[in-house]
PDB file of C-alpha atoms in Angstrom:
ATOM      1  CA  MET A   1       0.000   0.000   0.000  1.00  0.00           C
ATOM      2  CA  ALA A   2       2.858   2.421   0.734  1.00  0.00           C
ATOM      3  CA  CYS A   3       4.196   1.806  -2.759  1.00  0.00           C
ATOM      4  CA  THR A   4       0.826   2.702  -4.337  1.00  0.00           C
ATOM      5  CA  VAL A   5       0.587   5.962  -2.362  1.00  0.00           C
ATOM      6  CA  MET A   6       4.117   6.923  -3.469  1.00  0.00           C
ATOM      7  CA  PHE A   7       3.122   6.355  -7.102  1.00  0.00           C
ATOM      8  CA  TRP A   8       0.030   8.630  -6.903  1.00  0.00           C
ATOM      9  CA  ILE A   9       1.797  11.514  -5.192  1.00  0.00           C
ATOM     10  CA  GLY A  10       4.935  11.251  -7.322  1.00  0.00           C
ATOM     11  CA  CYS A  11       6.219  13.890  -9.765  1.00  0.00           C
ATOM     12  CA  ASP A  12       3.760  15.665 -12.014  1.00  0.00           C
ATOM     13  CA  GLN A  13       4.149  15.127 -15.738  1.00  0.00           C
ATOM     14  CA  ASP A  14       5.387  18.100 -17.783  1.00  0.00           C
ATOM     15  CA  PRO A  15       2.363  19.303 -19.833  1.00  0.00           C
ATOM     16  CA  CYS A  16       4.767  20.362 -22.632  1.00  0.00           C
ATOM     17  CA  GLU A  17       6.368  16.936 -22.919  1.00  0.00           C
ATOM     18  CA  ASN A  18       4.296  15.848 -25.956  1.00  0.00           C
ATOM     19  CA  GLU A  19       3.245  19.282 -27.230  1.00  0.00           C
ATOM     20  CA  ASP A  20       4.329  20.266 -30.753  1.00  0.00           C
ATOM     21  CA  CYS A  21       4.189  24.047 -31.053  1.00  0.00           C
ATOM     22  CA  GLY A  22       5.546  24.205 -34.595  1.00  0.00           C
ATOM     23  CA  PHE A  23       7.297  27.590 -34.833  1.00  0.00           C
ATOM     24  CA  GLY A  24       6.866  28.361 -31.151  1.00  0.00           C
ATOM     25  CA  THR A  25       7.778  27.420 -27.615  1.00  0.00           C
ATOM     26  CA  CYS A  26       5.645  25.474 -25.182  1.00  0.00           C
ATOM     27  CA  ILE A  27       5.064  27.096 -21.783  1.00  0.00           C
ATOM     28  CA  ALA A  28       3.406  25.269 -18.868  1.00  0.00           C
ATOM     29  CA  VAL A  29       0.549  27.400 -17.522  1.00  0.00           C
ATOM     30  CA  ASP A  30      -1.475  25.989 -14.607  1.00  0.00           C
ATOM     31  CA  ASP A  31      -0.670  22.389 -15.601  1.00  0.00           C
ATOM     32  CA  ASP A  32      -1.696  23.072 -19.221  1.00  0.00           C
ATOM     33  CA  ALA A  33       0.514  23.409 -22.286  1.00  0.00           C
ATOM     34  CA  GLU A  34       0.393  26.756 -24.086  1.00  0.00           C
ATOM     35  CA  CYS A  35       2.242  27.604 -27.281  1.00  0.00           C
ATOM     36  CA  ARG A  36       3.907  31.007 -27.584  1.00  0.00           C
ATOM     37  CA  CYS A  37       4.571  31.700 -31.254  1.00  0.00           C
ATOM     38  CA  ASP A  38       7.867  32.878 -32.686  1.00  0.00           C
ATOM     39  CA  GLU A  39       7.806  36.262 -34.401  1.00  0.00           C
ATOM     40  CA  GLY A  40       6.112  35.978 -37.779  1.00  0.00           C
ATOM     41  CA  PHE A  41       3.836  33.044 -36.875  1.00  0.00           C
ATOM     42  CA  GLU A  42       0.347  32.636 -35.435  1.00  0.00           C
ATOM     43  CA  LYS A  43      -1.627  29.769 -33.948  1.00  0.00           C
ATOM     44  CA  ASP A  44      -3.691  27.388 -36.051  1.00  0.00           C
ATOM     45  CA  ALA A  45      -7.014  25.845 -34.924  1.00  0.00           C
ATOM     46  CA  ASN A  46      -5.081  23.284 -32.828  1.00  0.00           C
ATOM     47  CA  GLY A  47      -3.086  25.953 -30.984  1.00  0.00           C
ATOM     48  CA  SER A  48       0.209  25.207 -32.769  1.00  0.00           C
ATOM     49  CA  CYS A  49       2.254  28.004 -34.341  1.00  0.00           C
ATOM     50  CA  THR A  50       2.107  26.991 -37.997  1.00  0.00           C
ATOM     51  CA  ILE A  51       0.494  29.944 -39.810  1.00  0.00           C
ATOM     52  CA  PRO A  52       2.775  32.666 -41.213  1.00  0.00           C
ATOM     53  CA  ALA A  53       1.416  35.984 -39.901  1.00  0.00           C
ATOM     54  CA  ILE A  54       1.611  37.531 -43.367  1.00  0.00           C
ATOM     55  CA  ASP A  55      -1.057  35.104 -44.667  1.00  0.00           C
ATOM     56  CA  LYS A  56      -3.937  36.955 -42.985  1.00  0.00           C
ATOM     57  CA  PHE A  57      -3.540  39.932 -45.324  1.00  0.00           C
ATOM     58  CA  GLU A  58      -3.768  38.048 -48.615  1.00  0.00           C
ATOM     59  CA  GLY A  59      -7.089  38.236 -50.440  1.00  0.00           C
ATOM     60  CA  GLU A  60      -9.598  40.222 -52.454  1.00  0.00           C
ATOM     61  CA  TYR A  61     -11.344  43.085 -50.704  1.00  0.00           C
ATOM     62  CA  THR A  62     -14.036  45.696 -51.077  1.00  0.00           C
ATOM     63  CA  ALA A  63     -12.417  49.005 -50.176  1.00  0.00           C
ATOM     64  CA  SER A  64     -14.374  51.917 -48.682  1.00  0.00           C
ATOM     65  CA  GLU A  65     -12.228  55.042 -48.776  1.00  0.00           C
ATOM     66  CA  VAL A  66     -12.673  58.534 -47.352  1.00  0.00           C
ATOM     67  CA  CYS A  67     -10.190  61.307 -48.193  1.00  0.00           C
ATOM     68  CA  THR A  68      -9.668  64.806 -46.858  1.00  0.00           C
ATOM     69  CA  GLY A  69      -7.615  67.689 -48.216  1.00  0.00           C
ATOM     70  CA  ASP A  70      -7.473  69.126 -51.738  1.00  0.00           C
ATOM     71  CA  LEU A  71     -10.077  66.843 -53.289  1.00  0.00           C
ATOM     72  CA  ILE A  72     -10.143  66.319 -57.051  1.00  0.00           C
ATOM     73  CA  ARG A  73     -12.745  63.570 -56.964  1.00  0.00           C
ATOM     74  CA  ASP A  74     -15.468  62.319 -54.624  1.00  0.00           C
ATOM     75  CA  SER A  75     -14.376  62.285 -51.009  1.00  0.00           C
ATOM     76  CA  SER A  76     -15.876  58.772 -50.584  1.00  0.00           C
ATOM     77  CA  LEU A  77     -15.168  55.859 -52.907  1.00  0.00           C
ATOM     78  CA  VAL A  78     -15.908  52.136 -52.985  1.00  0.00           C
ATOM     79  CA  TYR A  79     -13.693  49.950 -55.166  1.00  0.00           C
ATOM     80  CA  ASP A  80     -11.991  46.545 -55.393  1.00  0.00           C
ATOM     81  CA  MET A  81      -8.486  45.935 -54.048  1.00  0.00           C
ATOM     82  CA  THR A  82      -6.226  42.878 -53.932  1.00  0.00           C
ATOM     83  CA  ILE A  83      -3.432  42.102 -51.477  1.00  0.00           C
ATOM     84  CA  ALA A  84      -0.972  39.378 -52.447  1.00  0.00           C
ATOM     85  CA  ILE A  85       2.108  37.945 -50.773  1.00  0.00           C
ATOM     86  CA  PHE A  86       5.228  38.859 -52.719  1.00  0.00           C
ATOM     87  CA  GLY A  87       8.175  37.185 -51.029  1.00  0.00           C
ATOM     88  CA  SER A  88       8.253  38.547 -47.476  1.00  0.00           C
ATOM     89  CA  ARG A  89       6.270  41.666 -48.453  1.00  0.00           C
ATOM     90  CA  LEU A  90       2.726  42.478 -49.482  1.00  0.00           C
ATOM     91  CA  ARG A  91       1.737  43.796 -52.889  1.00  0.00           C
ATOM     92  CA  VAL A  92      -1.273  46.077 -52.551  1.00  0.00           C
ATOM     93  CA  ARG A  93      -2.993  46.365 -55.936  1.00  0.00           C
ATOM     94  CA  ASN A  94      -5.299  49.268 -56.829  1.00  0.00           C
ATOM     95  CA  LEU A  95      -4.747  51.420 -53.734  1.00  0.00           C
ATOM     96  CA  GLY A  96      -7.078  54.412 -53.960  1.00  0.00           C
ATOM     97  CA  ALA A  97      -8.399  53.328 -57.374  1.00  0.00           C
ATOM     98  CA  TRP A  98      -6.003  55.883 -58.892  1.00  0.00           C
ATOM     99  CA  ASP A  99      -5.681  55.816 -62.672  1.00  0.00           C
ATOM    100  CA  CYS A 100      -2.008  55.101 -63.418  1.00  0.00           C
ATOM    101  CA  PRO A 101      -1.273  54.694 -67.114  1.00  0.00           C
ATOM    102  CA  SER A 102       2.284  53.484 -66.485  1.00  0.00           C
ATOM    103  CA  SER A 103       1.290  50.560 -64.224  1.00  0.00           C
ATOM    104  CA  SER A 104      -1.601  48.851 -66.001  1.00  0.00           C
ATOM    105  CA  GLY A 105      -4.125  51.396 -64.758  1.00  0.00           C
ATOM    106  CA  THR A 106      -3.763  50.812 -61.002  1.00  0.00           C
ATOM    107  CA  LEU A 107      -1.680  52.173 -58.146  1.00  0.00           C
ATOM    108  CA  ASP A 108       0.265  49.132 -56.918  1.00  0.00           C
ATOM    109  CA  VAL A 109       2.461  49.503 -53.843  1.00  0.00           C
ATOM    110  CA  PHE A 110       4.557  47.216 -51.641  1.00  0.00           C
ATOM    111  CA  ALA A 111       4.427  46.960 -47.864  1.00  0.00           C
ATOM    112  CA  GLU A 112       6.565  45.449 -45.110  1.00  0.00           C
ATOM    113  CA  VAL A 113       4.680  43.361 -42.517  1.00  0.00           C
ATOM    114  CA  ASP A 114       5.213  43.532 -38.752  1.00  0.00           C
ATOM    115  CA  GLY A 115       2.728  41.297 -36.902  1.00  0.00           C
ATOM    116  CA  ASN A 116      -0.765  42.766 -37.373  1.00  0.00           C
ATOM    117  CA  ASN A 117       0.577  45.903 -39.058  1.00  0.00           C
ATOM    118  CA  PHE A 118       2.222  46.827 -42.323  1.00  0.00           C
ATOM    119  CA  ALA A 119       4.054  49.903 -43.605  1.00  0.00           C
ATOM    120  CA  ILE A 120       3.566  50.989 -47.215  1.00  0.00           C
ATOM    121  CA  GLU A 121       6.767  51.948 -48.982  1.00  0.00           C
ATOM    122  CA  SER A 122       6.802  55.697 -49.600  1.00  0.00           C
ATOM    123  CA  GLY A 123       7.820  56.864 -53.029  1.00  0.00           C
ATOM    124  CA  ASN A 124       6.823  58.066 -56.449  1.00  0.00           C
ATOM    125  CA  TYR A 125       4.192  56.060 -58.295  1.00  0.00           C
ATOM    126  CA  CYS A 126       2.175  56.371 -61.502  1.00  0.00           C
ATOM    127  CA  ASP A 127       4.913  58.225 -63.312  1.00  0.00           C
ATOM    128  CA  ASP A 128       3.201  59.477 -66.474  1.00  0.00           C
ATOM    129  CA  PRO A 129       5.684  60.940 -68.970  1.00  0.00           C
ATOM    130  CA  SER A 130       2.881  62.058 -71.299  1.00  0.00           C
ATOM    131  CA  VAL A 131       1.847  64.788 -68.833  1.00  0.00           C
ATOM    132  CA  ASN A 132       5.011  64.864 -66.717  1.00  0.00           C
ATOM    133  CA  GLY A 133       2.845  63.801 -63.772  1.00  0.00           C
ATOM    134  CA  ILE A 134       3.604  61.702 -60.725  1.00  0.00           C
ATOM    135  CA  ILE A 135       1.773  60.483 -57.608  1.00  0.00           C
ATOM    136  CA  ARG A 136       3.890  60.781 -54.468  1.00  0.00           C
ATOM    137  CA  LEU A 137       2.783  58.484 -51.639  1.00  0.00           C
ATOM    138  CA  SER A 138       3.872  58.845 -48.004  1.00  0.00           C
ATOM    139  CA  ASP A 139       2.975  57.919 -44.428  1.00  0.00           C
ATOM    140  CA  GLY A 140       1.180  54.776 -45.550  1.00  0.00           C
ATOM    141  CA  PHE A 141       0.383  52.056 -43.050  1.00  0.00           C
ATOM    142  CA  GLY A 142      -2.195  49.375 -42.400  1.00  0.00           C
ATOM    143  CA  SER A 143      -3.435  47.226 -39.539  1.00  0.00           C
ATOM    144  CA  PHE A 144      -5.427  44.015 -39.221  1.00  0.00           C
ATOM    145  CA  GLU A 145      -8.082  43.586 -36.554  1.00  0.00           C
ATOM    146  CA  ASP A 146     -11.064  41.214 -36.459  1.00  0.00           C
ATOM    147  CA  SER A 147     -10.912  40.430 -40.227  1.00  0.00           C
ATOM    148  CA  LEU A 148     -10.950  44.163 -41.062  1.00  0.00           C
ATOM    149  CA  ILE A 149      -7.921  45.877 -42.563  1.00  0.00           C
ATOM    150  CA  LEU A 150      -7.549  49.618 -42.069  1.00  0.00           C
ATOM    151  CA  VAL A 151      -5.146  51.526 -44.356  1.00  0.00           C
ATOM    152  CA  ARG A 152      -4.102  55.177 -44.095  1.00  0.00           C
ATOM    153  CA  TYR A 153      -1.930  57.081 -46.568  1.00  0.00           C
ATOM    154  CA  LYS A 154      -1.094  60.540 -47.901  1.00  0.00           C
ATOM    155  CA  VAL A 155      -0.933  61.281 -51.585  1.00  0.00           C
ATOM    156  CA  ILE A 156       0.253  64.273 -53.620  1.00  0.00           C
ATOM    157  CA  TYR A 157      -0.175  64.575 -57.378  1.00  0.00           C
ATOM    158  CA  GLU A 158       2.390  66.713 -59.142  1.00  0.00           C
ATOM    159  CA  GLU A 159       2.889  67.755 -62.743  1.00  0.00           C
ATOM    160  CA  GLY A 160       6.329  69.206 -63.240  1.00  0.00           C
ATOM    161  CA  ILE A 161       6.969  71.349 -60.170  1.00  0.00           C
ATOM    162  CA  GLN A 162       3.313  72.143 -59.437  1.00  0.00           C
ATOM    163  CA  ALA A 163       1.338  70.134 -56.865  1.00  0.00           C
ATOM    164  CA  PHE A 164      -2.297  69.764 -57.952  1.00  0.00           C
ATOM    165  CA  PHE A 165      -3.640  68.139 -54.804  1.00  0.00           C
ATOM    166  CA  ASN A 166      -2.620  66.846 -51.408  1.00  0.00           C
ATOM    167  CA  GLN A 167      -4.913  64.323 -49.707  1.00  0.00           C
ATOM    168  CA  THR A 168      -4.981  62.114 -46.635  1.00  0.00           C
ATOM    169  CA  CYS A 169      -7.036  58.955 -47.094  1.00  0.00           C
ATOM    170  CA  GLU A 170      -8.407  56.197 -44.863  1.00  0.00           C
ATOM    171  CA  VAL A 171      -9.475  52.897 -46.376  1.00  0.00           C
ATOM    172  CA  ARG A 172     -11.468  50.088 -44.723  1.00  0.00           C
ATOM    173  CA  LEU A 173     -11.026  46.723 -46.399  1.00  0.00           C
ATOM    174  CA  ARG A 174     -13.587  43.951 -46.022  1.00  0.00           C
ATOM    175  CA  PRO A 175     -13.067  40.489 -47.547  1.00  0.00           C
ATOM    176  CA  LYS A 176     -15.152  39.838 -50.670  1.00  0.00           C
TER     177      LYS A 176
END
């Protein structure tokens, strides 16, 4: 009988002993195994860290945009947008539904991902030699929360040395 009692009150088993966290580390929390994901990964339905964080942004969206500033078009727009994974970055296709003759008719930008956020690369886009015009994009960023992506950016359109408009825009993306 003493031997049986010793067996029942012996050492507790490590809850992480048989836990596969994928790209993460198992932590024992109140006798339960919990996976803590490495940077760049998120939990799957089983609680293992197998999903690259960048994957949540990819898809086709309906974009609802509101802009303020020197408006040259409606202050509110609804249009289609696509986000694709391009290596370790995102390619955002048709941002702002701007007409860009030099890039197949859409404003396509790249973004670096950091967890639930991404930063749009600032720069000159839609270079149109026929009118010497250019769209300059800055301060662009996005965030993911509850299947909604929110994007903010500033845009200036210039022809030669003259700026025709300067706008700040906010876009809400909902999956199609």
